[in-house]
Amino acid sequence: MYLSHTTWVRYQSSPTVVSMERDMFAWNTTFPAITICIENKIDEEKLENYIRNSEDTDKSKLREFVKALANASFQTFESLPRYEAVPADHYMRLILDLTPDFKPDINIGAAGVTLGLVPTITEMGLCYSFNSKVAIYNSPTEADKWNLVKTENETFFIHPLDGEVFAQLINISASYSVYIHGPYEVPDISTKYQQSSKNFYMKIYVTAVTVYTSSEAAKLSIGQRRCRFPHENNLKHNSIYTYTLCRMECRIKLCLKFCGCVPHFYRTIRDEKTCDVNGLHCLAKYKDILYKLRDDSDKKVSCECYPICDDINYVIQTSARQEWFLGTNLQWGIVTYPRMRYRRDIIFGFTDVLVAVGGMAGLFLGCSVLSFTEIVYFLSLRLYWYCRGR
């Protein structure tokens, strides 16, 4: 019984294995998505009109507060001026109303491909994503929608025979930070990024590391394969699952635990309060804990976040910046194609459980699974007909 129980536990906890595939010409590679966050998040003309029409007497303090609020994150909450004339639940709407227009030109060296620009609210404020299938769920236009959204563009795949494939953003017109990630993922404050100043041309070349799940392994439960597909959502603040969104939800829980409120750049649900200035200053005391998702004793907080089953990460091979007299531009793409990818597949299935239990039963009891079936038969159906016959 003990060995059978151990076999069953193994089947429930670790029936899969991740192996390597090296036939690089047999698969396609997902083109990297980017999220770009411009540093100038306030349009000066819109801000002046807002200040001029405001009934507040201390307009200089209001201007200082709005500029600081637009760039507020866990690392800068403590520098936010104490200004309480603007209600906390209006913070995000105020930032969106004053944000500058962002309409760069985008082109890609592939015919008939559209990456699409999607404004999205992140932990770094309002940013813009390209080639993303998840950014729309935090888009200001979808803020009140919790259902799955069908995106217009299909995922853009490339093949080694396509050669070098690049995309370019032209006329960004501001300094910015850029995050490279997969189409089914989003960046957070712990994601690495590249930064560029105004009037610079930045080039980022990456290679991909892909993990995908076979159709057989996909039929297992979430706990067995230890990963989730985007539609297998267990998050309360988002309608789709990703590993980073799960970590964000973990931060939200810590924010509620420490200060009883949620920062303005997160979605709120029933009975949750958006942090005002005092709440944001309260969160500033725990910024290291919130950033690293660790407690006071530096132990990792248990967020129970599984990776997504079909995941792709990008490794930056080359990143270069040079002054450019034709404006602020960005180029990113894949030069070197991956020579291997990882496959999550079943290594210990239900048939293996039956074989193992049957083998142990034969070793210790001199019987097989068929013997157990016969015992159940004689004690149930055969016994019933025997009693009816008498």
Coordinates of C-alpha atoms in Angstrom, one line a residue:
M1 CA 0.0 0.0 0.0
Y2 CA 2.8 2.4 0.9
L3 CA 4.7 1.8 -2.4
S4 CA 1.4 2.1 -4.4
H5 CA 0.7 5.4 -2.7
T6 CA 4.2 6.6 -3.5
T7 CA 3.6 5.7 -7.2
W8 CA 0.3 7.5 -7.2
V9 CA 1.8 10.6 -5.6
R10 CA 4.5 10.6 -8.3
Y11 CA 1.9 10.5 -11.0
Q12 CA 0.0 13.4 -9.5
S13 CA 3.1 15.6 -8.8
S14 CA 5.7 15.0 -11.5
P15 CA 4.5 12.9 -14.5
T16 CA 6.1 15.2 -17.0
V17 CA 9.7 15.8 -18.3
V18 CA 11.2 18.6 -20.2
S19 CA 13.4 17.4 -23.1
M20 CA 15.4 19.1 -25.8
E21 CA 14.6 19.2 -29.6
R22 CA 17.4 20.2 -32.0
D23 CA 15.7 20.1 -35.4
M24 CA 15.7 23.9 -35.8
F25 CA 14.2 23.8 -39.3
A26 CA 11.2 21.8 -38.2
W27 CA 9.6 24.7 -36.1
N28 CA 8.8 28.4 -36.3
T29 CA 9.9 31.0 -33.8
T30 CA 7.7 33.6 -32.4
F31 CA 8.7 37.2 -33.2
P32 CA 9.4 39.1 -30.0
A33 CA 6.9 41.6 -28.6
I34 CA 8.0 44.8 -27.0
T35 CA 6.5 47.2 -24.4
I36 CA 7.9 50.7 -24.6
C37 CA 7.5 53.3 -21.8
I38 CA 8.3 56.9 -22.7
E39 CA 9.8 58.9 -19.9
N40 CA 7.8 62.1 -20.7
K41 CA 4.3 60.9 -19.6
I42 CA 2.7 64.3 -19.4
D43 CA 1.9 66.7 -22.3
E44 CA 2.9 70.2 -21.1
E45 CA 0.2 71.9 -23.1
K46 CA -2.5 69.6 -21.8
L47 CA -1.1 70.1 -18.3
E48 CA -1.2 73.9 -18.5
N49 CA -4.8 73.8 -19.7
Y50 CA -5.7 71.5 -16.8
I51 CA -3.9 73.8 -14.3
R52 CA -5.5 76.9 -15.7
N53 CA -9.0 75.4 -15.5
S54 CA -8.5 74.0 -12.0
E55 CA -10.2 75.7 -9.1
D56 CA -7.3 74.9 -6.8
T57 CA -5.5 77.9 -5.4
D58 CA -2.1 76.3 -5.0
K59 CA -1.5 75.6 -8.7
S60 CA 2.3 75.1 -8.4
K61 CA 1.8 72.3 -5.9
L62 CA -0.9 70.7 -8.2
R63 CA 1.5 70.8 -11.1
E64 CA 4.3 69.2 -9.1
F65 CA 1.9 66.5 -7.9
V66 CA 0.5 65.6 -11.3
K67 CA 4.0 65.3 -12.8
A68 CA 5.2 63.1 -9.9
L69 CA 2.0 61.0 -10.1
A70 CA 2.5 60.3 -13.8
N71 CA 5.9 58.7 -13.1
A72 CA 4.9 57.1 -9.8
S73 CA 6.0 53.5 -9.1
F74 CA 6.9 51.4 -6.1
Q75 CA 10.4 52.9 -6.3
T76 CA 9.2 56.5 -6.3
F77 CA 6.1 56.6 -4.1
E78 CA 8.0 58.2 -1.2
S79 CA 8.9 61.3 -3.3
L80 CA 5.2 61.9 -4.2
P81 CA 4.1 65.3 -2.8
R82 CA 1.3 65.1 -0.2
Y83 CA -1.6 66.6 -2.1
E84 CA -5.1 65.5 -1.3
A85 CA -7.3 67.6 -3.5
V86 CA -7.5 65.0 -6.2
P87 CA -9.5 61.9 -5.3
A88 CA -7.5 58.6 -5.4
D89 CA -10.0 56.9 -7.8
H90 CA -9.3 59.7 -10.3
Y91 CA -5.5 59.3 -10.4
M92 CA -5.4 57.0 -13.4
R93 CA -8.0 58.9 -15.4
L94 CA -6.1 62.2 -14.8
I95 CA -2.9 60.7 -16.1
L96 CA -4.6 59.3 -19.2
D97 CA -6.2 62.6 -20.0
L98 CA -2.8 64.4 -19.8
T99 CA -0.7 61.8 -21.6
P100 CA 1.0 63.0 -24.8
D101 CA 0.1 61.6 -28.2
F102 CA 2.3 58.6 -29.1
K103 CA 2.0 57.7 -32.8
P104 CA 5.4 56.5 -34.0
D105 CA 5.8 55.0 -37.5
I106 CA 6.3 51.2 -37.5
N107 CA 7.5 49.0 -40.3
I108 CA 8.7 45.4 -40.5
G109 CA 10.5 43.5 -43.1
A110 CA 7.7 41.1 -43.9
A111 CA 4.8 41.6 -46.3
G112 CA 1.3 41.7 -44.9
V113 CA 2.3 41.8 -41.3
T114 CA 0.9 44.3 -38.8
L115 CA 2.2 44.3 -35.2
G116 CA -0.3 46.8 -33.9
L117 CA 0.1 49.4 -31.1
V118 CA -1.8 48.8 -27.9
P119 CA -1.7 51.3 -25.0
T120 CA -1.5 49.3 -21.7
I121 CA -1.3 50.2 -18.0
T122 CA 1.7 48.6 -16.3
E123 CA 3.4 48.9 -12.9
M124 CA 5.6 51.5 -14.7
G125 CA 2.6 53.6 -15.7
L126 CA 1.1 54.0 -19.1
C127 CA 3.2 52.2 -21.8
Y128 CA 2.6 50.9 -25.3
S129 CA 3.0 47.3 -26.6
F130 CA 3.6 45.9 -30.0
N131 CA 2.9 42.3 -31.2
S132 CA 1.3 41.6 -27.8
K133 CA -1.8 39.4 -27.2
V134 CA -2.1 40.2 -23.5
A135 CA -1.5 44.0 -23.3
I136 CA -5.1 44.7 -24.4
Y137 CA -6.4 43.3 -21.1
N138 CA -4.8 46.2 -19.2
S139 CA -5.6 48.7 -21.9
P140 CA -7.5 51.9 -20.8
T141 CA -10.2 51.1 -23.4
E142 CA -10.7 47.6 -21.9
A143 CA -10.5 48.7 -18.3
D144 CA -14.1 47.6 -17.5
K145 CA -14.1 44.4 -19.5
W146 CA -13.3 41.1 -17.9
N147 CA -14.1 38.7 -20.7
L148 CA -11.6 37.2 -23.2
V149 CA -10.8 39.5 -26.1
K150 CA -10.3 38.3 -29.6
T151 CA -7.3 40.1 -31.1
E152 CA -7.3 41.0 -34.7
N153 CA -3.8 40.0 -35.6
E154 CA -2.5 36.5 -35.6
T155 CA 0.8 35.6 -33.8
F156 CA 3.7 36.5 -36.0
F157 CA 6.1 33.5 -36.6
I158 CA 9.4 33.5 -38.4
H159 CA 11.6 30.6 -39.7
P160 CA 15.3 30.3 -40.2
L161 CA 14.8 30.3 -44.0
D162 CA 13.3 33.9 -43.6
G163 CA 16.8 35.2 -42.6
E164 CA 17.2 38.2 -40.4
V165 CA 13.8 39.8 -39.6
F166 CA 13.6 43.2 -38.0
A167 CA 10.9 45.7 -36.9
Q168 CA 11.5 49.4 -36.6
L169 CA 9.8 52.2 -34.6
I170 CA 10.5 55.6 -36.2
N171 CA 9.8 59.1 -34.8
I172 CA 9.4 58.1 -31.1
S173 CA 10.2 61.7 -30.2
A174 CA 11.1 61.1 -26.6
S175 CA 13.5 59.1 -24.4
Y176 CA 12.1 55.7 -23.4
S177 CA 12.6 52.3 -21.8
V178 CA 11.9 49.2 -23.8
Y179 CA 11.0 45.7 -22.5
I180 CA 11.4 42.6 -24.7
H181 CA 9.0 39.7 -23.9
G182 CA 6.8 37.1 -25.5
P183 CA 3.4 37.9 -27.1
Y184 CA 1.6 36.1 -24.2
E185 CA 3.4 37.9 -21.4
V186 CA 3.7 41.4 -19.9
P187 CA 6.6 43.2 -18.1
D188 CA 6.6 44.2 -14.5
I189 CA 8.9 46.3 -12.3
S190 CA 11.4 43.4 -12.0
T191 CA 11.7 42.8 -15.7
K192 CA 15.0 43.8 -17.3
Y193 CA 14.9 46.7 -19.8
Q194 CA 16.9 48.7 -22.2
Q195 CA 17.0 52.5 -22.0
S196 CA 17.6 55.1 -24.7
S197 CA 17.8 58.9 -24.8
K198 CA 16.2 61.2 -27.3
N199 CA 17.7 61.5 -30.7
F200 CA 19.4 58.1 -30.5
Y201 CA 19.0 55.0 -32.7
M202 CA 18.9 51.8 -30.6
K203 CA 19.2 48.4 -32.1
I204 CA 18.4 45.2 -30.1
Y205 CA 19.0 41.7 -31.5
V206 CA 17.8 38.7 -29.6
T207 CA 17.5 34.9 -29.8
A208 CA 14.6 32.9 -28.4
V209 CA 14.3 30.1 -25.8
T210 CA 11.1 28.3 -26.3
V211 CA 9.2 25.8 -24.0
Y212 CA 6.1 24.2 -25.4
T213 CA 3.7 21.5 -24.1
S214 CA 2.7 18.5 -26.1
S215 CA -1.0 17.7 -26.7
E216 CA -0.7 14.7 -24.4
A217 CA 0.7 16.7 -21.5
A218 CA -1.9 19.4 -22.1
K219 CA -4.6 16.9 -21.1
L220 CA -3.1 16.5 -17.6
S221 CA -4.3 18.7 -14.7
I222 CA -2.6 22.0 -13.9
G223 CA -1.0 20.5 -10.8
Q224 CA 0.4 17.6 -12.7
R225 CA 2.0 19.5 -15.5
R226 CA 2.8 22.4 -13.2
C227 CA 2.0 25.1 -15.8
R228 CA -1.0 27.0 -17.0
F229 CA -2.4 28.0 -20.3
P230 CA -3.6 31.6 -20.6
H231 CA -7.3 30.5 -20.6
E232 CA -6.8 28.6 -17.3
N233 CA -7.2 31.7 -15.3
N234 CA -7.3 31.8 -11.5
L235 CA -6.6 35.5 -11.1
K236 CA -9.1 37.9 -9.6
H237 CA -7.8 41.1 -11.1
N238 CA -7.3 39.9 -14.7
S239 CA -9.3 37.8 -17.2
I240 CA -6.3 35.9 -18.6
Y241 CA -3.4 34.1 -16.9
T242 CA 0.3 34.9 -17.3
Y243 CA 3.2 34.3 -14.9
T244 CA 3.9 38.0 -14.6
L245 CA 0.2 38.9 -14.0
C246 CA 0.2 36.3 -11.3
R247 CA 3.1 38.0 -9.6
M248 CA 1.3 41.3 -9.9
E249 CA -1.7 39.8 -8.2
C250 CA 0.7 38.6 -5.4
R251 CA 1.9 42.2 -5.0
I252 CA -1.7 43.4 -4.8
K253 CA -2.4 41.0 -1.9
L254 CA 0.7 42.3 -0.1
C255 CA -0.4 45.9 -0.7
L256 CA -3.8 45.1 0.9
K257 CA -2.1 43.3 3.7
F258 CA 0.4 46.1 4.6
C259 CA -1.6 49.3 3.8
G260 CA -5.2 48.2 3.0
C261 CA -5.3 49.7 -0.5
V262 CA -4.3 49.1 -4.1
P263 CA -2.1 51.4 -6.2
H264 CA -3.9 53.3 -9.0
F265 CA -2.2 51.4 -11.9
Y266 CA -3.9 48.1 -10.8
R267 CA -7.4 47.0 -11.5
T268 CA -9.6 47.0 -8.4
I269 CA -12.4 44.6 -7.5
R270 CA -15.3 44.9 -5.1
D271 CA -14.4 46.1 -1.6
E272 CA -10.9 47.2 -2.6
K273 CA -9.8 50.8 -2.2
T274 CA -7.4 52.7 -4.4
C275 CA -4.4 54.2 -2.5
D276 CA -4.4 57.9 -1.9
V277 CA -1.2 59.8 -1.2
N278 CA -1.0 58.5 2.3
G279 CA -1.5 55.0 1.1
L280 CA 1.2 55.3 -1.5
H281 CA 3.6 56.7 1.1
C282 CA 2.7 53.7 3.3
L283 CA 3.6 51.3 0.4
A284 CA 6.9 53.1 0.0
K285 CA 8.0 51.6 3.3
Y286 CA 7.7 48.1 1.9
K287 CA 9.1 48.8 -1.6
D288 CA 11.9 46.2 -1.3
I289 CA 9.5 43.5 -0.1
L290 CA 7.0 44.4 -2.9
Y291 CA 9.7 44.5 -5.5
K292 CA 11.3 41.2 -4.6
L293 CA 8.1 39.5 -3.3
R294 CA 9.9 38.6 -0.1
D295 CA 8.9 39.0 3.5
D296 CA 10.7 40.8 6.4
S297 CA 13.0 37.8 7.0
D298 CA 14.0 37.8 3.2
K299 CA 12.0 34.6 2.6
K300 CA 10.3 34.2 -0.7
V301 CA 6.5 34.9 -0.5
S302 CA 4.5 31.9 -1.8
C303 CA 2.6 33.3 -4.7
E304 CA 1.9 29.8 -6.3
C305 CA 2.6 31.2 -9.8
Y306 CA 3.1 28.6 -12.5
P307 CA 4.8 29.5 -15.8
I308 CA 2.7 29.5 -18.9
C309 CA 2.8 26.2 -20.7
D310 CA 3.8 27.6 -24.1
D311 CA 6.4 30.1 -23.0
I312 CA 9.1 31.9 -24.8
N313 CA 11.9 34.1 -23.5
Y314 CA 14.4 36.2 -25.3
V315 CA 18.1 36.6 -24.7
I316 CA 19.6 39.9 -25.8
Q317 CA 22.7 39.1 -28.0
T318 CA 23.5 42.7 -29.1
S319 CA 22.3 46.0 -27.9
A320 CA 23.7 49.2 -29.4
R321 CA 22.9 52.9 -29.3
Q322 CA 24.2 55.7 -31.5
E323 CA 23.3 59.3 -32.0
W324 CA 20.9 59.8 -34.9
F325 CA 20.1 63.1 -36.6
L326 CA 16.8 61.8 -38.0
G327 CA 15.0 61.5 -34.6
T328 CA 14.6 58.8 -32.0
N329 CA 14.3 55.3 -33.5
L330 CA 14.3 51.7 -32.3
Q331 CA 15.0 48.5 -34.2
W332 CA 14.6 45.0 -32.8
G333 CA 14.5 41.5 -34.2
I334 CA 16.1 38.1 -34.5
V335 CA 19.5 37.6 -36.1
T336 CA 20.5 34.2 -34.7
Y337 CA 17.7 31.6 -34.7
P338 CA 17.6 29.1 -31.7
R339 CA 19.2 25.8 -32.4
M340 CA 17.1 24.0 -29.7
R341 CA 13.8 24.3 -27.9
Y342 CA 12.3 22.5 -24.9
R343 CA 9.3 20.2 -25.0
R344 CA 7.2 19.3 -21.9
D345 CA 5.9 15.8 -22.3
I346 CA 4.5 12.9 -20.3
I347 CA 7.2 10.5 -18.9
F348 CA 5.0 8.7 -16.3
G349 CA 1.4 8.2 -17.4
F350 CA -1.6 6.4 -16.0
T351 CA -0.6 3.2 -17.8
D352 CA 2.7 3.3 -16.0
V353 CA 0.8 3.6 -12.7
L354 CA -1.2 0.5 -13.5
V355 CA 2.0 -1.4 -14.5
A356 CA 3.9 -0.3 -11.3
V357 CA 1.0 -1.2 -9.0
G358 CA 0.4 -4.5 -10.7
G359 CA 4.1 -5.4 -10.5
M360 CA 4.2 -4.6 -6.8
A361 CA 1.0 -6.6 -6.2
G362 CA 2.6 -9.6 -8.0
L363 CA 5.8 -9.3 -6.0
F364 CA 4.3 -9.0 -2.5
L365 CA 0.9 -10.7 -2.9
G366 CA 1.4 -13.1 -5.9
C367 CA -1.6 -11.5 -7.7
S368 CA -2.2 -8.9 -10.4
V369 CA -4.6 -6.1 -11.1
L370 CA -6.9 -8.7 -12.7
S371 CA -7.0 -10.5 -9.3
F372 CA -8.2 -7.3 -7.6
T373 CA -10.8 -7.0 -10.3
E374 CA -12.0 -10.5 -9.7
I375 CA -12.2 -9.9 -6.0
V376 CA -14.4 -6.8 -6.6
Y377 CA -16.5 -8.9 -9.0
F378 CA -17.0 -11.8 -6.6
L379 CA -17.9 -9.4 -3.7
S380 CA -20.3 -7.3 -5.8
L381 CA -22.0 -8.5 -9.0
R382 CA -21.4 -12.2 -8.5
L383 CA -22.5 -12.0 -4.8
Y384 CA -25.7 -10.1 -5.9
W385 CA -26.7 -12.8 -8.5
Y386 CA -25.8 -15.6 -6.1
C387 CA -28.2 -14.0 -3.5
R388 CA -30.9 -13.5 -6.1
G389 CA -30.5 -17.1 -7.2
R390 CA -31.1 -18.4 -3.7

